Short mmCIF file of C-alpha atoms in Angstrom, two decimals:
data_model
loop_
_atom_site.label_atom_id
_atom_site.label_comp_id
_atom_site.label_asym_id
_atom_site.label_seq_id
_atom_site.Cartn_x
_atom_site.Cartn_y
_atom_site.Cartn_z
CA UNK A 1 0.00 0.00 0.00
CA UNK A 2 1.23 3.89 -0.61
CA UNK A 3 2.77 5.41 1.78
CA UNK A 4 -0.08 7.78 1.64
CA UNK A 5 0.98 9.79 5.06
CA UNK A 6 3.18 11.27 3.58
CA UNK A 7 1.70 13.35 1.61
CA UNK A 8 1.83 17.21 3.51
CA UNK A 9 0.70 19.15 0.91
CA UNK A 10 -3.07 17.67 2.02
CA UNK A 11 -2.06 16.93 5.64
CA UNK A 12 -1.90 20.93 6.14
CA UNK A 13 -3.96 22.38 3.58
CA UNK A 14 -5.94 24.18 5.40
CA UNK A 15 -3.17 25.91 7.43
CA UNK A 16 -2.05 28.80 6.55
CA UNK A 17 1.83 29.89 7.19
CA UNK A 18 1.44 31.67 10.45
CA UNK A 19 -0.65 28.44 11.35
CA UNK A 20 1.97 25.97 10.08
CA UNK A 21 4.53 28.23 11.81
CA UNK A 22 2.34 28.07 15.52
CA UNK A 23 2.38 24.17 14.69
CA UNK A 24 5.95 24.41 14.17
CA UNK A 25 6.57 26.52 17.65
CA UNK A 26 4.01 24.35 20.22
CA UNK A 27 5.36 20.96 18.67
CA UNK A 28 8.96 22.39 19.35
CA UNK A 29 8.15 23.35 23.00
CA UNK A 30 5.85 19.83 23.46
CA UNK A 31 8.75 18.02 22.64
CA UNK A 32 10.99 19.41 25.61
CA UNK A 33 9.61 17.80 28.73
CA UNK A 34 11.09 20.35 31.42
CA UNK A 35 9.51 22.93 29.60
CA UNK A 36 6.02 21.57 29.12
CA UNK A 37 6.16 20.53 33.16
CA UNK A 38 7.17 24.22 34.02
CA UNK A 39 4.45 25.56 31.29
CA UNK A 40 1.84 23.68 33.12
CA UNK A 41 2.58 24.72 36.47
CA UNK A 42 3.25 28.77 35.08
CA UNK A 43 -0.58 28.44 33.63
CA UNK A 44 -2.07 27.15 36.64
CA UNK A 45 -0.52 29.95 38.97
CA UNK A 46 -1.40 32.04 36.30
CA UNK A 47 -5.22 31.27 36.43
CA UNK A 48 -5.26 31.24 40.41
CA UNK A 49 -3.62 34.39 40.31
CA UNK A 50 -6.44 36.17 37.89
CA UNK A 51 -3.36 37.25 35.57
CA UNK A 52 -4.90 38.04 32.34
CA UNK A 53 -3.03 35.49 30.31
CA UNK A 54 -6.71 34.19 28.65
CA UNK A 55 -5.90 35.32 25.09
CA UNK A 56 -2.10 34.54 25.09
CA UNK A 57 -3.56 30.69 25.27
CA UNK A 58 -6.44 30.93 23.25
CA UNK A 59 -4.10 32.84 20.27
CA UNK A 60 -1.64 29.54 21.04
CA UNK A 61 -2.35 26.34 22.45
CA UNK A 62 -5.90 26.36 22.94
CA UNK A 63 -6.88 27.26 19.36
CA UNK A 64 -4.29 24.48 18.06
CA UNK A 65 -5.92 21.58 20.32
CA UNK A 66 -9.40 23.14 20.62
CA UNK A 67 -12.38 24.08 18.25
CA UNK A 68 -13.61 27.46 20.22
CA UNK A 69 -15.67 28.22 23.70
CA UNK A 70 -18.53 26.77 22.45
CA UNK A 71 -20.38 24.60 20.31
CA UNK A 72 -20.97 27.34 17.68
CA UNK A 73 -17.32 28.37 18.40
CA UNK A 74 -16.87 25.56 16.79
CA UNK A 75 -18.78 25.99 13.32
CA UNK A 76 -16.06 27.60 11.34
CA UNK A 77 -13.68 24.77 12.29
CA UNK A 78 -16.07 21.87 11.45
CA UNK A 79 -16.90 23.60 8.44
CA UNK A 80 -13.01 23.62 7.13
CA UNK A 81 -12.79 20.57 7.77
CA UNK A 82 -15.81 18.94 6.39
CA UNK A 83 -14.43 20.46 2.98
CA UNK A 84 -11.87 18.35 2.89
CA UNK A 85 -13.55 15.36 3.58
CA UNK A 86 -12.99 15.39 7.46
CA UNK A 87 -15.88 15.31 9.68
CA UNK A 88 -16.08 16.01 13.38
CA UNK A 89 -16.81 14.94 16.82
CA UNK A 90 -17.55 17.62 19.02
CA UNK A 91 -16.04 16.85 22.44
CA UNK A 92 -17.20 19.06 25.85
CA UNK A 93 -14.03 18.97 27.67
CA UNK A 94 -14.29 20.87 30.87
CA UNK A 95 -12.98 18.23 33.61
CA UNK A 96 -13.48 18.66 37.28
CA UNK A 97 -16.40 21.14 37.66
CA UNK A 98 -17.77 22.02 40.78
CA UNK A 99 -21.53 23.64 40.09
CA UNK A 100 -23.69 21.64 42.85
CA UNK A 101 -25.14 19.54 40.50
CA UNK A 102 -22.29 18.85 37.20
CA UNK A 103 -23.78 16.15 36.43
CA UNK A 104 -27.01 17.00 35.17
CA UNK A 105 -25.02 19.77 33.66
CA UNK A 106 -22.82 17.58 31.50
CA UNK A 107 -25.91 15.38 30.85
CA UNK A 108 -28.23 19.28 29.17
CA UNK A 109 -24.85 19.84 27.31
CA UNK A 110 -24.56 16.15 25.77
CA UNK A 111 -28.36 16.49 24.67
CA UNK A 112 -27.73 20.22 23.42
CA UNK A 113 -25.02 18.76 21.46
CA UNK A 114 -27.33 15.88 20.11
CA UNK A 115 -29.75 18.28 18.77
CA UNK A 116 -26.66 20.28 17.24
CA UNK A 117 -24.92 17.30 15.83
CA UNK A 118 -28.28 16.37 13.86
CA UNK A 119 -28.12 19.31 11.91
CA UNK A 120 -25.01 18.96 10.50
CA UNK A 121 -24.04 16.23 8.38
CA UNK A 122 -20.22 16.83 9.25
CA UNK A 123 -20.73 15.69 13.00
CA UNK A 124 -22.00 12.14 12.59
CA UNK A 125 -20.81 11.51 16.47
CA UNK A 126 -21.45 12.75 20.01
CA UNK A 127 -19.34 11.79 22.52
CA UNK A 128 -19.44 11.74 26.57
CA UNK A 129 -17.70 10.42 29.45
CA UNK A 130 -18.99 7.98 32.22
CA UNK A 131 -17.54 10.00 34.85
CA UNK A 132 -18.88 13.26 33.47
CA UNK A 133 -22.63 11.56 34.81
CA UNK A 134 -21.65 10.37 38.25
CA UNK A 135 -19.25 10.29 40.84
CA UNK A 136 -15.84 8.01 40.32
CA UNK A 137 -16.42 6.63 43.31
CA UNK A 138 -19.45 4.83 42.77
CA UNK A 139 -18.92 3.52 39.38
CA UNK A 140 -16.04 1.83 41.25
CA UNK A 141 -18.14 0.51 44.53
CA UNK A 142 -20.16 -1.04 41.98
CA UNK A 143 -17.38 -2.53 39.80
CA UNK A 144 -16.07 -3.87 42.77
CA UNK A 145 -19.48 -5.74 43.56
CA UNK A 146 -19.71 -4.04 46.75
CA UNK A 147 -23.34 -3.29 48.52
CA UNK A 148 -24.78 0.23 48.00
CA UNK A 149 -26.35 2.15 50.58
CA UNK A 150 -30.11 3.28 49.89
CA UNK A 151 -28.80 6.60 49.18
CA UNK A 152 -26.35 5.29 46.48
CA UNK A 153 -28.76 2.71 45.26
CA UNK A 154 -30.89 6.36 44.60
CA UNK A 155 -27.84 7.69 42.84
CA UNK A 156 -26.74 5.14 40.69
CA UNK A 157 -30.39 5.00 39.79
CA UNK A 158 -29.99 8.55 38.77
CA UNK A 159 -26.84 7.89 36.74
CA UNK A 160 -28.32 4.95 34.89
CA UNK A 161 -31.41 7.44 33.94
CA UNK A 162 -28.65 10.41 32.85
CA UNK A 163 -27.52 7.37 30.72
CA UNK A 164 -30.86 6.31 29.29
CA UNK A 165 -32.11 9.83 28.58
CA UNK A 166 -29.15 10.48 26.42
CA UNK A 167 -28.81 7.58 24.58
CA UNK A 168 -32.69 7.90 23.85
CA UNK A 169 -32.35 11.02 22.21
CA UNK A 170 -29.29 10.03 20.04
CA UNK A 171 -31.61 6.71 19.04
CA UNK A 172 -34.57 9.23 18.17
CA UNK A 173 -32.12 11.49 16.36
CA UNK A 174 -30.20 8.46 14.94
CA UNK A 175 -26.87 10.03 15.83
CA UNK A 176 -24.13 7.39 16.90
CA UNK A 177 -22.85 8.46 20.30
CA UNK A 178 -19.61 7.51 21.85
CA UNK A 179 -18.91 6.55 25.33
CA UNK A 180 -15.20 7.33 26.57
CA UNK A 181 -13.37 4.75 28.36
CA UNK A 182 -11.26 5.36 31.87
CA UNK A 183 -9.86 3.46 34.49
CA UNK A 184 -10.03 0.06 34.41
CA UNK A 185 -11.32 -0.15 38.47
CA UNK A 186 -14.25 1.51 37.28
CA UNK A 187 -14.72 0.49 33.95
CA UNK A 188 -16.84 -2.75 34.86
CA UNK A 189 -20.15 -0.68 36.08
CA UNK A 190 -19.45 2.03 32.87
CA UNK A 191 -18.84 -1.18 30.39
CA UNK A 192 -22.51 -2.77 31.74
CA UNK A 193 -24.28 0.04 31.43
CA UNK A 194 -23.14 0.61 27.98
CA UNK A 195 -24.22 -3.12 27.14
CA UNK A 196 -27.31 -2.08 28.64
CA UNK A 197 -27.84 0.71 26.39
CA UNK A 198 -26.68 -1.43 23.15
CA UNK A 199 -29.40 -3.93 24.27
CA UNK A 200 -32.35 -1.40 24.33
CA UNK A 201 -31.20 1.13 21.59
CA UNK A 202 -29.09 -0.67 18.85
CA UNK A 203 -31.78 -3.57 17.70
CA UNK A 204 -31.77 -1.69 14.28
CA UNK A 205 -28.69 0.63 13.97
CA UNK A 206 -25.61 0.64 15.48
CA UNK A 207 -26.36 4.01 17.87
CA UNK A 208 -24.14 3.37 21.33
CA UNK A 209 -20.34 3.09 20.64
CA UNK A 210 -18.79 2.02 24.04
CA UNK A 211 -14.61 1.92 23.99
CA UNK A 212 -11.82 -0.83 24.34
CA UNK A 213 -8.92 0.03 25.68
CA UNK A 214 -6.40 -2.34 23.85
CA UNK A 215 -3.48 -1.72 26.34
CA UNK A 216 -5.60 -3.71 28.57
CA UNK A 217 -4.95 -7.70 28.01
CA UNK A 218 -8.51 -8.89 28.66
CA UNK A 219 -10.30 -6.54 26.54
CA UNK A 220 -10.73 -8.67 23.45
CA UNK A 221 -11.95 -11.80 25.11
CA UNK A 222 -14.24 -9.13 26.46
CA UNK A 223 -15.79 -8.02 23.34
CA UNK A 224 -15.88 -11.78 22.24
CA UNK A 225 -18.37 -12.38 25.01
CA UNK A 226 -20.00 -9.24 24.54
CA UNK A 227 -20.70 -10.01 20.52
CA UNK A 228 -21.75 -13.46 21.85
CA UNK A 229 -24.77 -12.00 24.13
CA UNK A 230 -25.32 -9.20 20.70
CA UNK A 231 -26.13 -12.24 18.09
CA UNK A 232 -28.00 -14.21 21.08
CA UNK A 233 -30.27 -11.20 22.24
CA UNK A 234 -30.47 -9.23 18.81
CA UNK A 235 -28.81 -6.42 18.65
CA UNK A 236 -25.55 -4.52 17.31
CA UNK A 237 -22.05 -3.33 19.20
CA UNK A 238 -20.24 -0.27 18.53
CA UNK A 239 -16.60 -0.08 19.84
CA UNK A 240 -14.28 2.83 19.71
CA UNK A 241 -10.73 0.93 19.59
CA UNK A 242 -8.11 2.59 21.40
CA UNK A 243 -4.75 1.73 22.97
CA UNK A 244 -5.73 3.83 26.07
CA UNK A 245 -4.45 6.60 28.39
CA UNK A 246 -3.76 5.88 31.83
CA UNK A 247 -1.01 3.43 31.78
CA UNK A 248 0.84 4.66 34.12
CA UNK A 249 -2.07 5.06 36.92
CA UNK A 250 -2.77 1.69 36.25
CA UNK A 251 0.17 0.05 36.62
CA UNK A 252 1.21 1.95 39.68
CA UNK A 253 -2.28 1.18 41.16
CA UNK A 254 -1.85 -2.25 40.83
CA UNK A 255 1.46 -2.19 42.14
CA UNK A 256 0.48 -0.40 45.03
CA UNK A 257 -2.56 -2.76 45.78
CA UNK A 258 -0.45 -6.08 44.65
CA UNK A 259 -2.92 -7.02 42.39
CA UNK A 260 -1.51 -8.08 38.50
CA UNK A 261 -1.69 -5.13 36.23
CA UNK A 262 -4.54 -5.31 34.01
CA UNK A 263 -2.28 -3.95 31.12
CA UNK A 264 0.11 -5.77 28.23
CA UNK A 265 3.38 -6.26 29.19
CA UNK A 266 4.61 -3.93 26.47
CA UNK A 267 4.54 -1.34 23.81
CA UNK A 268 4.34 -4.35 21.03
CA UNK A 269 2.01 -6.61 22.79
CA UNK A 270 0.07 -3.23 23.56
CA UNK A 271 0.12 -3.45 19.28
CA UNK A 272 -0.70 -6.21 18.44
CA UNK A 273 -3.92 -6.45 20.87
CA UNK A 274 -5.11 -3.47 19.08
CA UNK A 275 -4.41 -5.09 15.67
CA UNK A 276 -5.97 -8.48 16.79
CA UNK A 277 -9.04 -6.60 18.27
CA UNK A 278 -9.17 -5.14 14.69
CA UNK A 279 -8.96 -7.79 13.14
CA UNK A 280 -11.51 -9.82 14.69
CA UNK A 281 -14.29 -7.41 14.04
CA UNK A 282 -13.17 -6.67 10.56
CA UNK A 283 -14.64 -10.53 10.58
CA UNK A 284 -17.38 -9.28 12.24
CA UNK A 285 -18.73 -6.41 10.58
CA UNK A 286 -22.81 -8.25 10.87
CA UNK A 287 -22.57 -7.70 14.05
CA UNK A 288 -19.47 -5.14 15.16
CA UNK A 289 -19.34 -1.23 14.28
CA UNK A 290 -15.57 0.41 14.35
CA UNK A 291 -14.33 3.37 15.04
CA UNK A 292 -10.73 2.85 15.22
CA UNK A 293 -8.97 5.98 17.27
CA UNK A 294 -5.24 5.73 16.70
CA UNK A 295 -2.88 7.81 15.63
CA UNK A 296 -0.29 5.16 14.97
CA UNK A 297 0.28 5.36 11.52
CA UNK A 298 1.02 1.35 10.95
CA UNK A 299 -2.24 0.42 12.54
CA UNK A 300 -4.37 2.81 10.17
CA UNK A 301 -2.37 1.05 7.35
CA UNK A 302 -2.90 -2.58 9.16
CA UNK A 303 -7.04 -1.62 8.84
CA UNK A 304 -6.66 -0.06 5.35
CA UNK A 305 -5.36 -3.50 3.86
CA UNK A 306 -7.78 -5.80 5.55
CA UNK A 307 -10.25 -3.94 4.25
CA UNK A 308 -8.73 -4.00 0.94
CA UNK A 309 -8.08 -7.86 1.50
CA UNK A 310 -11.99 -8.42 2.34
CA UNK A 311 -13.30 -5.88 -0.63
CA UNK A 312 -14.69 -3.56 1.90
CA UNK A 313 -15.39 0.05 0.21
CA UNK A 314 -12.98 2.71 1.62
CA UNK A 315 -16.06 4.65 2.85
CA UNK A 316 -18.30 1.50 4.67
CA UNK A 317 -20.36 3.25 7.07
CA UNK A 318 -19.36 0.80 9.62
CA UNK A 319 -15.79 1.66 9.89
CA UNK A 320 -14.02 5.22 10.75
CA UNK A 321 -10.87 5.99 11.40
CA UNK A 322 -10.66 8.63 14.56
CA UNK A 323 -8.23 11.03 15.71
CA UNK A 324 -7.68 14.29 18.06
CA UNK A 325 -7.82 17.53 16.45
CA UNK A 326 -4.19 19.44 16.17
CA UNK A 327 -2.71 16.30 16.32
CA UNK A 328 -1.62 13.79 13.26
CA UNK A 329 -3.23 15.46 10.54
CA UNK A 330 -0.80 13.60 8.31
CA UNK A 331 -2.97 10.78 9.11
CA UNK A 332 -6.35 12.28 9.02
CA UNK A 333 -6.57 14.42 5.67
CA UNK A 334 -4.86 11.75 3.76
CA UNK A 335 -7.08 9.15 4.59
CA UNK A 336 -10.00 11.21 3.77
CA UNK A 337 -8.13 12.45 0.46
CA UNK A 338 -8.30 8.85 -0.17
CA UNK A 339 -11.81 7.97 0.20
CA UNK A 340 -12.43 6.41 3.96
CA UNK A 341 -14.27 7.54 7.11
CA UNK A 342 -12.37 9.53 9.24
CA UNK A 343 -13.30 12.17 12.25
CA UNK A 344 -11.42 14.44 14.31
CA UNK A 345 -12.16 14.61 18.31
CA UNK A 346 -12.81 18.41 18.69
CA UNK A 347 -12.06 19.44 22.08
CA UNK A 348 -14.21 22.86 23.53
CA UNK A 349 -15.51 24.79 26.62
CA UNK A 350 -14.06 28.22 27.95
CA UNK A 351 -10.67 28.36 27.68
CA UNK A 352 -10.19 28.24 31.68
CA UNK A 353 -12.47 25.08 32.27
CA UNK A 354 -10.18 23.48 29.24
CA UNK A 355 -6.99 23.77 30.79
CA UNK A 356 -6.63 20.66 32.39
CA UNK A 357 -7.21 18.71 29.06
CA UNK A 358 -4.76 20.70 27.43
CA UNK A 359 -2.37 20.23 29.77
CA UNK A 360 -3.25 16.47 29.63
CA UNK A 361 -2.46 17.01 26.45
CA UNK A 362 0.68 18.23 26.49
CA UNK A 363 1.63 15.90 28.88
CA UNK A 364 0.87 12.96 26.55
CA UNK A 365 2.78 14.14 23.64
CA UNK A 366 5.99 14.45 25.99
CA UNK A 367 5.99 10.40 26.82
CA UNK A 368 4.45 9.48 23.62
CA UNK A 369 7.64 8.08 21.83
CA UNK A 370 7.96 9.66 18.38
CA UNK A 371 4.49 10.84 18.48
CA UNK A 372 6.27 15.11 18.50
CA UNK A 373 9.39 14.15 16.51
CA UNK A 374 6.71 12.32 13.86
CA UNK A 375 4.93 15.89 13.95
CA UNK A 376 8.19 18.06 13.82
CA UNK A 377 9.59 16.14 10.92
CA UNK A 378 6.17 16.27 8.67
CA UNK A 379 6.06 20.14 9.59
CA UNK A 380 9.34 21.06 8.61
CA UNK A 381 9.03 19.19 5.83
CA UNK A 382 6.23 21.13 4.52
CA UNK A 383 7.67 24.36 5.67
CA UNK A 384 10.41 23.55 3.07
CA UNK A 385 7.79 22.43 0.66
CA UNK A 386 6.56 26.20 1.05
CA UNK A 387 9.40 27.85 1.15
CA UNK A 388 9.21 29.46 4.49
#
């Protein structure tokens, strides 16, 4: 197959210089650790301190990662991108909120969003995390098959029903929604009452996407049982495949609790879970719906030749290809330049509440290995191709 990624004449097409030069400048800083670690803790005194450092970020790092303050912040960028073939997935990222009720906030939001995402053809996904409807802590009580109290039997109830009510209105819409995954410790009450929500909602389409988190060893024989109970009870499974992002929590957790780690041993077993995971629903497809989030370039070509292999059209609606906006656009503007199914995660919320996922962010490129150089090299490359 072509080594179509490497093609940055479409990658950045739709950045201008003084964009591809920003690119250029926050990929350069990313990739020295020290400096990201001191930029995090300078923005967070910053904020505390009411220092009026607002537009500095939103002129930098927060319009790189991020598609505006709101959803029709967002417009102009979806719009861009839907003209080359790139849709979008519009992602509320505010984390840790404090209003006396956030979770009925997040849940308004998500169905604000649904009603948004139906109008436009270039946001075929919503998107929402577990923890974003109920407290941590009781996802894991439950996981951990522990008894509730009456009170938290009364909350969970209201979590499942934060659940239901959104998942209803994406099935009445017919929009496909995605549920995040998170830590594994609490991932066993979020993964059943996604399963739940497949059960009642995707008998004719595939609406509820939950996510497997390939880094973790047991989540394919997972999904095998899962498909299992989908062609017994009659209905479909949506899976956002991922390799996952809290390795290092997990593995310190189980450390700490003497327990074995829940994920692979390593970076290529890690690989070739993802690929296997792929590769069993690729034989699938009657059943399975992917939406493969990587931005590992050899697993988008891995997919790209089994689907070749099987004669699956590049654009079957049961297969994207998924990944974060301001990151690996090498990746996604080729593969919609040639034909397939691809959407970019499009962080937004007020540049304040957003913070802590950019800093994530930031965090994630520093131990990704290769993930900045990979960036760095395509940019320059393109900078020469201009000129600049």
């Amino acid at each position: 197959m072509d080594q179509i990624f490497e093609n940055t004449a479409t990658a950045f097409a739709l950045k201008s210089d003084s964009e591809l030069e920003r690119a250029y400048f926050l990929f350069k800083m990313i990739s020295n650790e020290p400096l990201v670690k001191l930029g995090s803790v300078i923005t967070n005194f910053a904020f505390k301190a009411n220092l009026p450092v607002e537009s500095l970020i939103r002129a930098t790092v927060f319009d790189h990662f991020c598609g505006g303050v709101n959803e029709r912040d967002c417009l102009p960028v979806v719009d861009r991108m839907w003209e080359k073939g790139v849709c979008s997935v519009l992602d509320y990222s505010v984390e840790g909120k404090e209003e006396e009720d956030p979770f009925d906030t997040a849940t308004e939001i998500i169905l604000t969003i649904l009603d948004f995402v139906k109008e436009k053809e270039a946001i075929p996904f919503a998107v929402f995390k577990p923890t974003g409807f109920g407290r941590f802590a009781l996802y894991q009580k439950i996981s951990e098959k522990k008894t509730l109290t009456s009170d938290e039997k009364a909350e969970w109830q209201r979590v499942v029903n934060r659940f239901d009510k959104v998942c209803k209105k994406a099935h009445d819409l017919e929009v496909s929604l995605l549920i995040d995954g998170e830590e594994s410790w609490m991932q066993d009450a979020a993964d059943n009452l996604a399963e739940d929500m497949m059960r009642k909602y995707n008998k004719k389409k595939r609406i509820v996407f939950n996510t497997l988190q390939t880094y973790r060893w047991d989540r394919l024989p997972y999904l095998k049982e899962l498909k299992k109970r989908a062609e017994e009870e009659g209905f479909f499974v949506g899976m956002k495949v991922v390799r996952g992002a809290y390795m290092e929590k997990e593995n310190e957790r189980a450390k700490e609790n003497g327990y074995p780690s829940p994920i692979c041993k390593s970076k290529a077993e890690t690989d070739d879970n993802f690929n296997d995971t792929i590769a069993y629903m690729i034989d699938n497809l009657e059943t399975l719906s992917i939406f493969a989030g990587t931005h590992n370039e050899e697993s988008c070509y891995n997919l790209m030749e089994l689907m070749q292999q099987k004669g699956i059209i590049k654009n079957y609606e049961h297969i994207w290809f998924g990944q974060l906006y301001g990151m690996s656009d090498h990746i996604s503007y080729n593969l919609a330049a040639n034909g397939y199914n691809v959407a970019k995660y499009l962080p937004f919320g007020p540049v304040r509440d957003v913070m802590p996922y950019l800093i994530r962010r930031a965090d994630e490129n520093t131990s990704v290995a290769g993930q900045t150089s990979r960036e760095l090299t395509l940019l320059k490359k393109e900078r020469k191709r201009r000129k600049m």
